[in-house]
Backbone as JSON, one array per atom type, in Angstrom:
{
  "sequence": "MDYLQEAKLDLNVGVVQTAYANGAATKVLNERNIPVACTSTGVKHLHHRAKDFEIGVYFEANGHGTVIFNDKATAAITAAKDAESTADPIDLGPAAQLWRYMNLSNQAVGDACADLCLVEIALRKKKWTVQDWDRQCSFLPNRLLKVKVCDRRVITTTNAERQVTAPESLQPAIDSLVAEYDEGRSFVRPSGTEDVVRVYAEATTQVQADHLADCVACAVYDHANGSGGRPEEPAPLGAKRVKT",
  "N": [[0.83, -1.19, 0.0], [1.96, 1.25, 0.76], [3.95, 1.59, -1.2], [2.33, 1.86, -3.47], [0.95, 4.25, -2.94], [3.08, 6.1, -2.8], [4.09, 5.89, -5.38], [2.0, 6.9, -6.7], [-0.05, 5.32, -7.79], [-3.13, 4.04, -8.71], [-4.48, 1.37, -7.78], [-6.51, -1.4, -7.0], [-6.38, -3.28, -4.01], [-6.77, -6.41, -2.52], [-7.57, -8.81, 0.04], [-7.66, -12.3, 0.46], [-9.22, -14.79, 2.27], [-9.83, -17.83, 4.19], [-12.45, -19.45, 6.09], [-11.04, -20.28, 8.27], [-9.25, -18.31, 8.92], [-8.07, -16.16, 11.46], [-10.37, -14.33, 13.39], [-9.58, -11.88, 14.49], [-7.57, -10.95, 12.8], [-9.02, -10.48, 10.46], [-10.63, -8.41, 11.39], [-8.73, -6.36, 11.83], [-7.9, -5.85, 9.18], [-10.32, -4.93, 8.1], [-10.67, -2.6, 9.62], [-8.67, -1.08, 8.55], [-9.63, -0.52, 6.12], [-9.2, -2.32, 4.05], [-10.2, -4.37, 1.49], [-11.73, -7.52, 2.09], [-12.1, -10.84, 1.17], [-13.8, -13.98, 1.42], [-13.33, -17.44, 0.94], [-14.1, -20.87, 0.09], [-12.29, -23.57, 1.67], [-9.06, -24.38, 0.44], [-6.45, -24.03, -1.9], [-6.99, -23.65, -4.62], [-9.43, -22.32, -4.64], [-8.89, -19.91, -3.28], [-6.86, -18.78, -4.88], [-8.19, -18.38, -7.31], [-10.16, -16.51, -6.53], [-8.54, -14.39, -5.74], [-7.7, -13.35, -8.12], [-9.67, -11.61, -8.86], [-9.06, -9.16, -7.87], [-6.97, -6.3, -8.56], [-4.5, -6.34, -7.38], [-4.01, -9.1, -5.6], [-3.97, -10.68, -2.48], [-3.41, -13.67, -0.88], [-3.69, -16.1, 1.72], [-3.57, -19.13, 3.27], [-4.48, -20.8, 6.33], [-2.94, -23.07, 6.59], [-0.54, -22.44, 5.51], [-0.2, -21.98, 2.76], [0.13, -19.56, 0.23], [0.28, -16.38, -1.58], [1.09, -13.44, -3.55], [-0.77, -11.9, -6.05], [-0.59, -10.23, -9.14], [-2.54, -8.63, -11.48], [-2.98, -8.26, -15.1], [-3.46, -5.52, -15.63], [-2.4, -4.27, -13.34], [0.27, -5.11, -13.52], [1.09, -3.89, -15.93], [0.72, -1.16, -15.28], [2.45, -0.77, -13.1], [4.91, -1.4, -14.27], [5.07, 0.59, -16.27], [5.14, 2.88, -14.66], [7.52, 2.43, -13.34], [9.35, 2.59, -15.48], [9.07, 5.24, -16.09], [10.22, 6.6, -14.04], [12.87, 8.74, -13.06], [15.26, 8.17, -11.78], [18.44, 6.64, -11.95], [19.94, 5.23, -10.31], [21.01, 2.16, -9.14], [20.64, 1.3, -6.59], [19.38, 3.24, -4.9], [16.41, 3.21, -5.41], [13.36, 4.35, -6.97], [9.89, 4.5, -5.77], [8.15, 3.12, -7.54], [9.88, 1.47, -8.96], [10.84, -0.09, -6.89], [8.48, -1.37, -6.16], [8.02, -2.76, -8.51], [10.13, -4.59, -8.47], [9.4, -5.97, -6.2], [7.02, -7.12, -7.09], [8.0, -8.87, -9.05], [9.46, -10.59, -7.52], [7.57, -12.05, -6.18], [6.12, -15.24, -6.22], [3.85, -15.98, -8.34], [2.57, -18.14, -9.35], [2.24, -20.21, -7.56], [1.94, -20.92, -4.04], [4.81, -20.0, -2.31], [7.01, -20.55, 0.08], [9.61, -19.57, 0.59], [9.84, -17.36, -1.15], [7.7, -15.87, -0.12], [8.66, -15.31, 2.44], [10.79, -13.62, 1.82], [9.34, -11.48, 0.73], [8.02, -10.6, 3.01], [10.22, -9.72, 4.52], [11.02, -7.54, 2.97], [8.76, -5.9, 3.23], [8.8, -5.39, 5.99], [11.19, -3.95, 6.2], [10.51, -1.75, 4.65], [8.46, -0.6, 6.17], [9.91, -0.02, 8.35], [9.85, -1.69, 10.57], [10.33, -3.96, 13.3], [10.29, -7.54, 13.84], [8.87, -7.84, 16.15], [7.38, -5.47, 16.2], [5.71, -5.95, 14.05], [4.3, -8.17, 15.0], [2.81, -6.95, 16.98], [0.77, -5.71, 15.64], [-1.55, -7.11, 15.57], [-3.59, -8.92, 17.77], [-4.18, -12.12, 18.13], [-7.2, -13.99, 18.38], [-7.81, -16.5, 20.82], [-8.15, -19.93, 19.87], [-9.68, -23.05, 18.85], [-9.46, -26.21, 17.3], [-11.17, -29.09, 16.39], [-12.46, -32.47, 15.84], [-15.38, -34.38, 14.94], [-16.7, -37.58, 14.91], [-18.89, -38.96, 12.49], [-21.68, -40.79, 11.1], [-22.06, -40.5, 8.36], [-20.48, -38.22, 6.47], [-21.59, -36.76, 4.45], [-24.08, -35.86, 5.12], [-23.91, -33.33, 6.04], [-24.02, -30.14, 4.71], [-22.75, -27.06, 3.42], [-22.68, -23.42, 3.17], [-21.9, -20.03, 2.08], [-19.04, -19.73, 1.93], [-18.33, -21.96, 3.45], [-19.01, -21.24, 6.02], [-21.49, -21.42, 7.12], [-24.04, -23.75, 7.94], [-26.19, -25.61, 5.89], [-27.54, -27.96, 5.88], [-27.77, -30.61, 8.23], [-30.9, -28.92, 8.81], [-31.4, -28.12, 11.4], [-28.98, -27.73, 12.64], [-27.4, -25.33, 12.21], [-28.91, -23.22, 13.55], [-28.57, -24.17, 16.17], [-25.79, -23.89, 16.51], [-25.55, -21.1, 16.22], [-26.95, -20.23, 18.46], [-25.3, -21.12, 20.52], [-22.88, -19.73, 19.99], [-23.67, -17.12, 20.46], [-23.47, -16.82, 23.16], [-20.95, -16.06, 23.83], [-18.57, -13.49, 24.08], [-17.27, -11.99, 21.26], [-17.28, -14.46, 20.12], [-17.0, -17.12, 17.75], [-17.82, -19.69, 15.49], [-17.66, -22.48, 13.3], [-18.58, -25.3, 11.24], [-17.45, -27.97, 9.18], [-17.64, -30.6, 6.78], [-15.25, -33.24, 6.51], [-13.19, -33.85, 3.65], [-12.28, -36.35, 3.13], [-12.79, -38.32, 5.07], [-15.2, -39.77, 7.37], [-15.81, -37.53, 9.23], [-16.49, -34.5, 11.01], [-15.24, -31.3, 10.97], [-14.59, -28.97, 13.51], [-14.41, -25.59, 14.26], [-13.55, -23.05, 16.55], [-13.51, -19.86, 18.15], [-12.75, -17.42, 20.66], [-12.65, -14.92, 23.3], [-10.87, -15.8, 25.28], [-8.7, -18.64, 25.92], [-9.9, -20.63, 27.44], [-12.62, -20.08, 27.02], [-12.77, -20.44, 24.24], [-12.15, -23.17, 24.02], [-14.3, -24.22, 25.44], [-16.5, -23.39, 23.9], [-15.93, -24.78, 21.5], [-16.18, -27.43, 22.37], [-18.89, -27.48, 23.07], [-20.11, -27.01, 20.58], [-19.22, -29.26, 19.23], [-20.69, -31.24, 20.52], [-23.21, -30.49, 19.64], [-22.98, -31.0, 16.91], [-22.68, -33.78, 16.94], [-25.19, -34.51, 17.94], [-27.03, -33.49, 16.07], [-26.19, -34.35, 13.58], [-26.04, -37.07, 13.34], [-24.0, -38.47, 14.9], [-21.22, -40.76, 15.43], [-19.8, -43.49, 17.33], [-18.5, -42.7, 20.59], [-20.23, -40.1, 22.29], [-19.12, -36.7, 22.34], [-17.77, -35.35, 25.36], [-19.92, -33.53, 27.42], [-19.31, -30.19, 28.14], [-18.75, -28.61, 31.33], [-20.92, -26.05, 32.61], [-20.01, -22.62, 32.12], [-21.02, -20.68, 33.68], [-22.24, -17.43, 34.22], [-22.95, -15.15, 31.46], [-20.35, -15.34, 29.09], [-17.81, -13.15, 29.18], [-15.46, -10.63, 28.04], [-12.23, -10.86, 29.45]],
  "CA": [[0.0, 0.0, 0.0], [2.86, 2.4, 0.82], [4.56, 1.75, -2.51], [1.31, 2.35, -4.39], [0.7, 5.66, -2.65], [4.26, 6.89, -3.16], [4.21, 5.86, -6.83], [0.76, 7.5, -7.22], [-0.75, 4.3, -8.59], [-4.48, 3.76, -8.21], [-4.8, -0.03, -8.02], [-7.19, -1.97, -5.83], [-5.71, -4.39, -3.34], [-7.7, -7.16, -1.69], [-7.05, -9.97, 0.75], [-8.56, -13.45, 0.39], [-9.04, -15.7, 3.41], [-10.84, -18.87, 4.39], [-13.1, -19.32, 7.39], [-10.08, -20.58, 9.33], [-8.48, -17.11, 9.27], [-8.46, -15.66, 12.77], [-11.27, -13.19, 13.31], [-8.87, -10.65, 14.85], [-6.87, -10.5, 11.6], [-10.04, -9.92, 9.58], [-11.05, -7.13, 11.99], [-7.68, -5.37, 11.57], [-7.98, -5.5, 7.76], [-11.52, -4.11, 7.92], [-10.41, -1.3, 10.23], [-7.77, -0.35, 7.66], [-10.36, -0.36, 4.85], [-8.67, -3.22, 3.03], [-11.24, -5.35, 1.15], [-11.46, -8.91, 2.47], [-13.02, -11.84, 0.62], [-13.66, -15.3, 2.03], [-13.67, -18.52, 0.03], [-14.01, -22.22, 0.63], [-10.93, -24.03, 1.92], [-8.37, -24.93, -0.73], [-5.7, -23.02, -2.65], [-7.62, -23.36, -5.92], [-10.49, -21.35, -4.42], [-8.29, -18.63, -2.93], [-6.14, -18.25, -6.04], [-9.18, -17.92, -8.28], [-10.79, -15.28, -6.02], [-7.54, -13.32, -5.71], [-7.61, -12.78, -9.47], [-10.69, -10.57, -9.01], [-8.44, -7.89, -7.49], [-5.82, -5.94, -9.38], [-3.44, -6.98, -6.6], [-4.69, -9.99, -4.66], [-3.12, -11.35, -1.49], [-4.13, -14.74, -0.19], [-2.87, -16.92, 2.6], [-4.36, -20.1, 4.03], [-3.94, -21.1, 7.66], [-1.96, -24.17, 6.51], [0.72, -21.91, 5.02], [-0.18, -21.71, 1.33], [-0.28, -18.21, -0.11], [1.16, -15.57, -2.42], [0.53, -12.17, -4.01], [-1.04, -11.96, -7.48], [-0.75, -8.95, -9.83], [-3.18, -8.91, -12.77], [-2.34, -7.61, -16.25], [-3.53, -4.07, -15.47], [-1.43, -3.87, -12.31], [1.61, -5.34, -14.05], [1.39, -2.85, -16.92], [0.79, 0.13, -14.62], [3.67, -0.73, -12.29], [6.04, -1.37, -15.2], [5.11, 1.91, -16.89], [5.57, 3.84, -13.64], [8.95, 2.18, -13.12], [10.09, 3.09, -16.64], [8.97, 6.7, -16.12], [11.02, 7.19, -12.97], [14.1, 9.28, -13.62], [16.47, 7.7, -11.11], [19.21, 5.56, -12.58], [20.72, 4.61, -9.23], [20.51, 0.78, -8.96], [20.39, 1.05, -5.16], [18.37, 4.18, -4.43], [15.33, 3.09, -6.38], [12.11, 5.03, -6.71], [8.86, 3.59, -5.26], [7.61, 2.24, -8.59], [10.9, 0.45, -9.24], [10.84, -1.01, -5.75], [7.27, -2.19, -6.28], [8.22, -3.65, -9.66], [10.98, -5.69, -8.01], [8.56, -6.73, -5.27], [6.09, -7.9, -7.92], [8.73, -9.93, -9.74], [9.93, -11.56, -6.53], [6.44, -12.89, -5.8], [5.84, -16.43, -7.03], [2.42, -15.85, -8.56], [2.01, -19.4, -9.83], [1.95, -21.13, -6.46], [2.48, -20.46, -2.77], [6.23, -20.29, -2.21], [7.37, -20.08, 1.42], [10.85, -18.79, 0.54], [9.5, -16.07, -1.75], [6.85, -15.14, 0.83], [9.53, -14.82, 3.51], [11.5, -12.46, 1.28], [8.37, -10.38, 0.63], [7.83, -10.11, 4.37], [11.43, -8.97, 4.89], [10.97, -6.26, 2.26], [7.7, -5.11, 3.83], [9.27, -4.94, 7.3], [12.19, -2.91, 5.97], [9.81, -0.57, 4.15], [7.72, -0.02, 7.29], [10.86, 0.19, 9.46], [9.34, -2.48, 11.68], [10.96, -5.21, 13.73], [9.32, -8.63, 13.9], [8.02, -7.56, 17.31], [6.43, -4.43, 15.77], [4.74, -6.64, 13.19], [3.46, -9.01, 15.86], [1.91, -6.1, 17.76], [-0.31, -5.18, 14.8], [-2.78, -7.91, 15.74], [-3.62, -9.89, 18.86], [-5.08, -13.16, 17.64], [-8.14, -14.59, 19.33], [-7.57, -17.92, 21.1], [-9.05, -20.77, 19.07], [-9.51, -24.5, 18.97], [-9.93, -27.01, 16.17], [-11.33, -30.51, 16.73], [-13.3, -33.17, 14.88], [-16.42, -35.25, 15.48], [-17.03, -38.69, 14.02], [-20.3, -39.09, 12.1], [-21.92, -41.98, 10.27], [-21.9, -40.14, 6.95], [-20.15, -36.79, 6.42], [-22.36, -36.12, 3.39], [-25.33, -35.29, 5.64], [-23.67, -31.91, 6.3], [-23.68, -29.28, 3.58], [-22.48, -25.71, 3.89], [-22.73, -22.31, 2.22], [-21.2, -18.83, 2.56], [-17.63, -20.1, 2.1], [-18.27, -23.0, 4.49], [-19.19, -20.65, 7.34], [-22.84, -21.7, 7.59], [-24.56, -25.07, 7.6], [-27.53, -25.61, 5.3], [-28.16, -29.24, 6.27], [-29.16, -30.62, 8.67], [-31.43, -27.58, 9.03], [-31.42, -27.78, 12.83], [-27.64, -27.57, 13.2], [-26.92, -23.95, 12.24], [-29.51, -22.49, 14.67], [-27.95, -24.62, 17.42], [-24.47, -23.26, 16.58], [-25.76, -19.67, 16.44], [-27.36, -20.06, 19.85], [-24.12, -21.3, 21.37], [-21.94, -18.64, 19.74], [-24.21, -15.88, 21.05], [-23.16, -16.77, 24.59], [-19.54, -15.71, 24.0], [-18.14, -12.23, 23.51], [-16.36, -12.22, 20.13], [-17.29, -15.88, 19.77], [-17.25, -17.51, 16.35], [-17.62, -21.11, 15.27], [-18.25, -23.06, 12.1], [-18.26, -26.71, 11.06], [-17.41, -28.38, 7.77], [-17.32, -32.01, 6.67], [-13.97, -33.6, 5.91], [-13.29, -34.31, 2.26], [-11.68, -37.67, 2.98], [-13.22, -39.3, 6.06], [-16.49, -39.44, 7.97], [-15.69, -36.68, 10.4], [-16.85, -33.09, 10.81], [-14.26, -30.46, 11.64], [-15.19, -27.89, 14.29], [-13.5, -24.5, 14.61], [-14.16, -22.08, 17.46], [-12.62, -18.87, 18.74], [-13.38, -16.53, 21.64], [-11.69, -13.97, 23.87], [-9.85, -16.51, 26.07], [-8.57, -20.03, 25.5], [-10.92, -21.4, 28.16], [-13.89, -19.88, 26.32], [-12.69, -21.07, 22.92], [-12.25, -24.61, 24.23], [-15.66, -24.53, 25.87], [-17.38, -23.24, 22.73], [-15.67, -25.89, 20.57], [-16.76, -28.65, 22.95], [-20.36, -27.38, 22.96], [-20.48, -27.17, 19.16], [-18.98, -30.67, 18.9], [-21.85, -31.99, 21.0], [-24.32, -30.17, 18.75], [-22.76, -31.74, 15.67], [-22.98, -35.19, 17.22], [-26.64, -34.68, 18.15], [-27.83, -33.1, 14.9], [-25.66, -34.89, 12.33], [-25.92, -38.52, 13.45], [-22.63, -38.8, 15.3], [-20.93, -42.17, 15.65], [-18.87, -43.67, 18.43], [-18.91, -42.04, 21.82], [-20.59, -38.68, 22.2], [-18.16, -35.84, 23.03], [-18.17, -35.03, 26.72], [-20.58, -32.24, 27.57], [-18.51, -29.38, 29.06], [-19.45, -28.01, 32.45], [-21.29, -24.64, 32.34], [-19.07, -21.59, 32.55], [-21.71, -19.76, 34.57], [-22.91, -16.31, 33.59], [-22.52, -14.9, 30.1], [-18.9, -15.28, 28.99], [-17.43, -11.81, 28.72], [-14.03, -10.4, 27.88], [-11.51, -10.72, 30.72]],
  "C": [[0.88, 1.26, 0.0], [3.5, 2.66, -0.54], [3.56, 2.33, -3.51], [1.05, 3.84, -4.19], [1.87, 6.53, -3.09], [4.45, 6.96, -4.67], [2.99, 6.47, -7.52], [0.05, 6.57, -8.2], [-2.08, 3.97, -7.94], [-4.88, 2.34, -8.6], [-5.48, -0.6, -6.78], [-6.46, -3.2, -5.32], [-6.72, -5.09, -2.45], [-7.03, -8.37, -1.08], [-8.09, -11.08, 0.71], [-8.21, -14.41, 1.52], [-10.01, -16.87, 3.3], [-11.46, -18.65, 5.77], [-12.15, -19.58, 8.54], [-9.21, -19.38, 9.7], [-8.98, -16.56, 10.59], [-9.3, -14.39, 12.64], [-10.6, -11.86, 13.64], [-8.14, -10.08, 13.63], [-7.86, -9.86, 10.62], [-10.48, -8.55, 10.08], [-10.02, -6.04, 11.71], [-7.73, -4.91, 10.11], [-9.18, -4.61, 7.49], [-11.32, -2.7, 8.47], [-9.5, -0.44, 9.35], [-8.33, -0.21, 6.25], [-9.73, -1.15, 3.71], [-9.74, -4.27, 2.73], [-10.81, -6.77, 1.49], [-12.53, -9.81, 1.86], [-12.76, -13.17, 1.31], [-14.11, -16.36, 1.04], [-13.67, -19.85, 0.77], [-12.54, -22.61, 0.81], [-10.32, -24.65, 0.66], [-7.72, -23.84, -1.55], [-6.39, -22.66, -3.96], [-8.72, -22.32, -5.77], [-9.91, -19.96, -4.12], [-7.61, -17.98, -4.13], [-7.11, -17.66, -7.07], [-9.82, -16.6, -7.82], [-9.82, -14.12, -6.01], [-7.4, -12.63, -7.06], [-8.66, -11.7, -9.72], [-10.18, -9.2, -8.58], [-7.29, -7.58, -8.44], [-4.52, -6.42, -8.71], [-4.13, -7.8, -5.52], [-3.69, -10.72, -3.76], [-3.92, -12.47, -0.86], [-3.17, -15.58, 0.63], [-3.77, -17.83, 3.41], [-3.67, -20.4, 5.36], [-2.9, -22.22, 7.62], [-0.63, -23.71, 5.89], [0.8, -21.6, 3.55], [-0.62, -20.27, 1.06], [0.73, -17.49, -0.97], [0.46, -14.25, -2.72], [0.41, -12.23, -5.52], [-1.24, -10.54, -8.03], [-1.39, -9.23, -11.19], [-2.5, -8.1, -13.88], [-2.34, -6.09, -16.11], [-2.49, -3.58, -14.47], [-0.01, -4.02, -12.83], [2.01, -4.23, -15.02], [1.57, -1.49, -16.25], [2.08, 0.28, -13.81], [4.91, -0.65, -13.18], [6.19, 0.0, -15.84], [5.6, 2.97, -15.91], [7.06, 3.68, -13.34], [9.79, 2.78, -14.24], [10.1, 4.62, -16.67], [9.79, 7.37, -15.03], [12.4, 7.58, -13.5], [15.37, 8.71, -13.0], [17.14, 6.55, -11.85], [20.07, 4.83, -11.57], [20.18, 3.21, -8.98], [20.21, 0.44, -7.5], [19.28, 1.94, -4.63], [17.22, 4.24, -5.42], [14.11, 3.91, -5.97], [11.05, 4.03, -6.27], [8.3, 2.64, -6.31], [8.6, 1.13, -8.92], [10.98, -0.57, -8.11], [9.63, -1.94, -5.81], [7.4, -3.18, -7.43], [9.08, -4.84, -9.27], [10.21, -6.59, -7.04], [7.63, -7.66, -6.04], [6.8, -9.08, -8.56], [9.33, -10.95, -8.78], [8.81, -12.52, -6.13], [6.27, -14.06, -6.76], [4.33, -16.5, -7.22], [1.76, -17.14, -9.02], [1.55, -20.29, -8.69], [2.5, -20.52, -5.17], [3.92, -20.92, -2.6], [6.72, -19.7, -0.89], [8.62, -19.21, 1.4], [10.59, -17.41, -0.05], [8.66, -15.23, -0.79], [7.68, -14.55, 1.97], [10.31, -13.59, 3.05], [10.58, -11.25, 1.15], [8.11, -9.76, 2.0], [9.01, -9.26, 4.81], [11.43, -7.59, 4.23], [9.93, -5.34, 2.9], [8.13, -4.57, 5.2], [10.3, -3.82, 7.16], [11.51, -1.61, 5.51], [9.09, 0.15, 5.29], [8.63, 0.39, 8.45], [10.37, -0.48, 10.74], [10.31, -3.61, 12.03], [9.89, -6.3, 13.65], [8.35, -8.4, 15.05], [6.99, -6.47, 16.98], [5.32, -5.06, 14.94], [3.76, -7.45, 14.03], [2.44, -8.18, 16.64], [0.76, -5.53, 16.94], [-1.63, -5.91, 15.02], [-2.61, -8.88, 16.89], [-4.65, -10.96, 18.51], [-5.97, -13.69, 18.75], [-7.77, -16.05, 19.57], [-8.57, -18.78, 20.33], [-8.76, -22.24, 19.32], [-10.13, -25.18, 17.76], [-10.02, -28.46, 16.61], [-12.24, -31.16, 15.7], [-14.25, -34.1, 15.6], [-16.7, -36.35, 14.47], [-18.53, -38.74, 13.75], [-20.44, -40.33, 11.22], [-21.68, -41.7, 8.79], [-21.68, -38.63, 6.86], [-21.01, -36.03, 5.4], [-23.69, -35.55, 3.88], [-25.17, -33.8, 5.93], [-23.28, -31.21, 5.01], [-23.57, -27.85, 4.1], [-22.63, -24.69, 2.77], [-21.92, -21.16, 2.8], [-19.75, -19.16, 2.91], [-17.43, -21.01, 3.3], [-18.5, -22.46, 5.91], [-20.57, -20.9, 7.93], [-23.3, -23.06, 7.09], [-25.96, -24.92, 7.0], [-28.27, -26.91, 5.6], [-27.2, -29.97, 7.19], [-29.64, -29.21, 9.07], [-31.37, -27.15, 10.5], [-30.05, -27.43, 13.39], [-27.19, -26.11, 13.29], [-27.58, -23.12, 13.35], [-28.9, -22.89, 16.02], [-26.57, -23.98, 17.59], [-24.61, -21.77, 16.89], [-26.13, -19.39, 17.89], [-26.18, -20.19, 20.8], [-23.15, -20.13, 21.22], [-22.38, -17.34, 20.42], [-23.87, -15.73, 22.52], [-21.73, -16.3, 24.88], [-19.24, -14.37, 23.34], [-17.06, -12.49, 22.47], [-16.26, -13.7, 19.78], [-17.58, -16.09, 18.3], [-16.97, -18.99, 16.23], [-18.26, -21.53, 13.95], [-17.84, -24.52, 12.04], [-18.28, -27.02, 9.57], [-17.04, -29.86, 7.7], [-15.93, -32.22, 6.05], [-14.19, -34.06, 4.47], [-12.82, -35.73, 2.07], [-12.17, -38.73, 3.96], [-14.52, -38.84, 6.71], [-16.31, -38.75, 9.32], [-16.11, -35.27, 10.01], [-15.85, -32.26, 11.62], [-14.96, -29.26, 12.28], [-14.11, -26.85, 14.6], [-14.24, -23.53, 15.51], [-13.1, -21.1, 17.95], [-13.42, -17.97, 19.67], [-12.28, -15.7, 22.3], [-10.63, -14.61, 24.75], [-9.79, -17.95, 25.59], [-9.6, -20.91, 26.18], [-12.26, -21.3, 27.44], [-13.89, -20.54, 24.95], [-12.81, -22.58, 23.03], [-13.68, -25.01, 24.58], [-16.64, -24.44, 24.7], [-17.18, -24.4, 21.76], [-16.3, -27.18, 21.08], [-18.28, -28.64, 22.83], [-20.82, -27.6, 21.52], [-20.26, -28.62, 18.72], [-20.15, -31.53, 19.34], [-23.06, -31.74, 20.09], [-24.19, -30.91, 17.42], [-23.12, -33.21, 15.85], [-24.49, -35.42, 17.28], [-27.45, -34.44, 16.88], [-27.38, -33.75, 13.6], [-25.34, -36.38, 12.43], [-24.48, -38.93, 13.76], [-22.45, -40.29, 15.54], [-19.88, -42.29, 16.75], [-19.38, -42.97, 19.67], [-19.2, -40.56, 21.62], [-19.53, -37.85, 22.92], [-18.68, -35.47, 24.43], [-18.76, -33.63, 26.8], [-19.77, -31.39, 28.56], [-19.37, -28.8, 30.18], [-19.78, -26.56, 32.13], [-20.21, -23.69, 32.86], [-19.72, -20.58, 33.48], [-22.42, -18.67, 33.8], [-22.35, -16.1, 32.17], [-21.02, -14.69, 30.05], [-18.51, -13.93, 28.41], [-15.93, -11.7, 28.68], [-13.37, -10.22, 29.23], [-10.15, -10.11, 30.48]]
}
């Protein structure tokens, strides 16, 4: 964003996430007026959605991600670089720096080494330490678990896997549980390879996130024909769970 402003380039930048992205990170992006899109899990979904932005940034919780520049962005950045008068190979103008940044990005596939280099450049540009970067966002505690079911196909989802459409009784049960937690969020999605349902939950403390995940796991077992032993019902936390 800094390079674009300094080079006076008007290109839209967007971030693509999945439902597994921490809610605190999404909140920070929204507060900074950076468009955020959410897709189903899987690099193919994120990569495709990132192409809708002139500069698209995507990163999955499992580590896959990159920065994509479309044809308009590539042409604009290249033209701005060529128009800069500086010939110093070290003291580059903002467009030239952005052009090098663009060419360092592995736009074909998530590349951890390239991504690490991009991060180093961004930190140097912002004059941040790693600790400064870490302070930009305080992630919400979360928990991920799974519930065995007789047939994972009984669960279908919509809204980038964030809402359940079947069984019809399950989503209202999840919504009711989430409402009891300040900054609570939870979703469930069927595994693509085995008869289990994955449960994700986050809240303001780890105790609350664990409790919410356990409650949602019980709801999944009850509403989606769970198999094996039912998850242990967590003890009540008492009054409404608030931020501590």
